[in-house]
XYZ file of C-alpha atoms in Angstrom:
107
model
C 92.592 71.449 112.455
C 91.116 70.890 115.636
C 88.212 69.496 114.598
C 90.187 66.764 112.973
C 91.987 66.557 116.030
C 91.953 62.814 117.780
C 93.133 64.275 120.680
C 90.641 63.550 123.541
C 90.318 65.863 126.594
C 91.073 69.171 124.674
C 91.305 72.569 126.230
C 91.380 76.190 124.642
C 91.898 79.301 126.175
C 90.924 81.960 123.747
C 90.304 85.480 124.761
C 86.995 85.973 126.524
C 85.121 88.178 123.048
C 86.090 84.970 121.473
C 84.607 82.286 124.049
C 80.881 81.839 122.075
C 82.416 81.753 118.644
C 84.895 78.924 119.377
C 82.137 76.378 121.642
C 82.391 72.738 120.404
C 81.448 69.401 121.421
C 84.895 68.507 120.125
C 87.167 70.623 122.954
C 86.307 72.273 125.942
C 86.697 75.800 126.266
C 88.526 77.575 129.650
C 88.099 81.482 130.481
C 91.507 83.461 130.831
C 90.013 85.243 133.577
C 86.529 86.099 135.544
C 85.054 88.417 138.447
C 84.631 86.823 141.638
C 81.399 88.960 141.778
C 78.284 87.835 140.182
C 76.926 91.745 139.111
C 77.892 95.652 139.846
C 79.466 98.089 138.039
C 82.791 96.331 136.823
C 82.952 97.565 133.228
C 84.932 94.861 131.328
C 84.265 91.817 133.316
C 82.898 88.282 133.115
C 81.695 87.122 136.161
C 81.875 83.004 136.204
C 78.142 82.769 136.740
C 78.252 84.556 133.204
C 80.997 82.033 131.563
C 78.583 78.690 133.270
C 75.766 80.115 131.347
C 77.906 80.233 127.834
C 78.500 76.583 128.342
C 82.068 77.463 129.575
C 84.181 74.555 131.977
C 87.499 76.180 133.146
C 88.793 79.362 134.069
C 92.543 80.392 134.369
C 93.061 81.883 138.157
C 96.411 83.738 139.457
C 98.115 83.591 136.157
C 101.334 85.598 136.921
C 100.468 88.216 134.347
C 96.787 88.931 136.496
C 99.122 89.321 139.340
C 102.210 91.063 137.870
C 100.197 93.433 134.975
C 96.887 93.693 137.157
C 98.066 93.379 140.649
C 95.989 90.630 141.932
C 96.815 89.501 145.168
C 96.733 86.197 147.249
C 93.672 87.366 148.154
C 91.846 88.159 145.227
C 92.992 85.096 143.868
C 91.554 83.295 146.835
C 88.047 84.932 146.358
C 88.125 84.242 142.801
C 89.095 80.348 143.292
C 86.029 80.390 145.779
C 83.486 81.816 143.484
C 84.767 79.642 140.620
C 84.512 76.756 142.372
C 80.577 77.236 142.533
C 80.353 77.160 138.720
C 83.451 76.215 136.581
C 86.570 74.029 137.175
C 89.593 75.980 137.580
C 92.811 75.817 136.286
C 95.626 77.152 139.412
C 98.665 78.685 138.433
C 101.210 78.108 140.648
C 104.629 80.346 141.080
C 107.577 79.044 142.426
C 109.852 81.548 141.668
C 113.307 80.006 143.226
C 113.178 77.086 140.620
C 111.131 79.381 138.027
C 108.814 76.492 137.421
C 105.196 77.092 136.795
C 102.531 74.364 137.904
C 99.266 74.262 136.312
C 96.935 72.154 138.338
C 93.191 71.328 137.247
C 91.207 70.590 139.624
């Protein structure tokens, strides 16, 4: 179990519905996606002003599903790592495709 866990520095990256049933002072919980806009009509989405105020510390930004699935661009990705950056840490997926190695980088 988790909880049992001695594992220090824990992350867990549940879907977002599940995000204030899983908070713990034992692990730390990370967002697998946000809005880079705080409000307006954007039925479906977190914004990371939202996720702060849950008591959320990470969100996942340009996960290759987001970009292949949702086509998010370098762009979006950029104004998402901005906005993040005012409120959460972020966790950057990074592609590079002729080795097929992903890098996750927390920052």
């Amino acid at each position: 179990m988790i909880e049992d866990s001695e594992i220090s520095n824990f992350v867990i990256a549940p879907s977002n519905i599940y995000l204030s049933t899983l908070l713990s002072d034992k692990y730390d919980l990370c967002a697998q996606n946000a809005h880079y806009l705080d409000f307006g009509a954007f039925t479906g989405e977190v914004s990371f002003k939202q996720l702060k105020s849950m008591g959320i510390k990470y969100a996942l930004i340009g996960h290759s599903e987001r970009r292949a699935m949702f086509n998010e661009t370098d762009e979006s990705v950029n104004k998402k790592l901005h906005k993040c950056n005012q409120f959460l840490q972020f966790c950057l997926f990074i592609i590079i495709i002729f080795i097929n190695l992903a890098l996750i980088i927390f920052l």
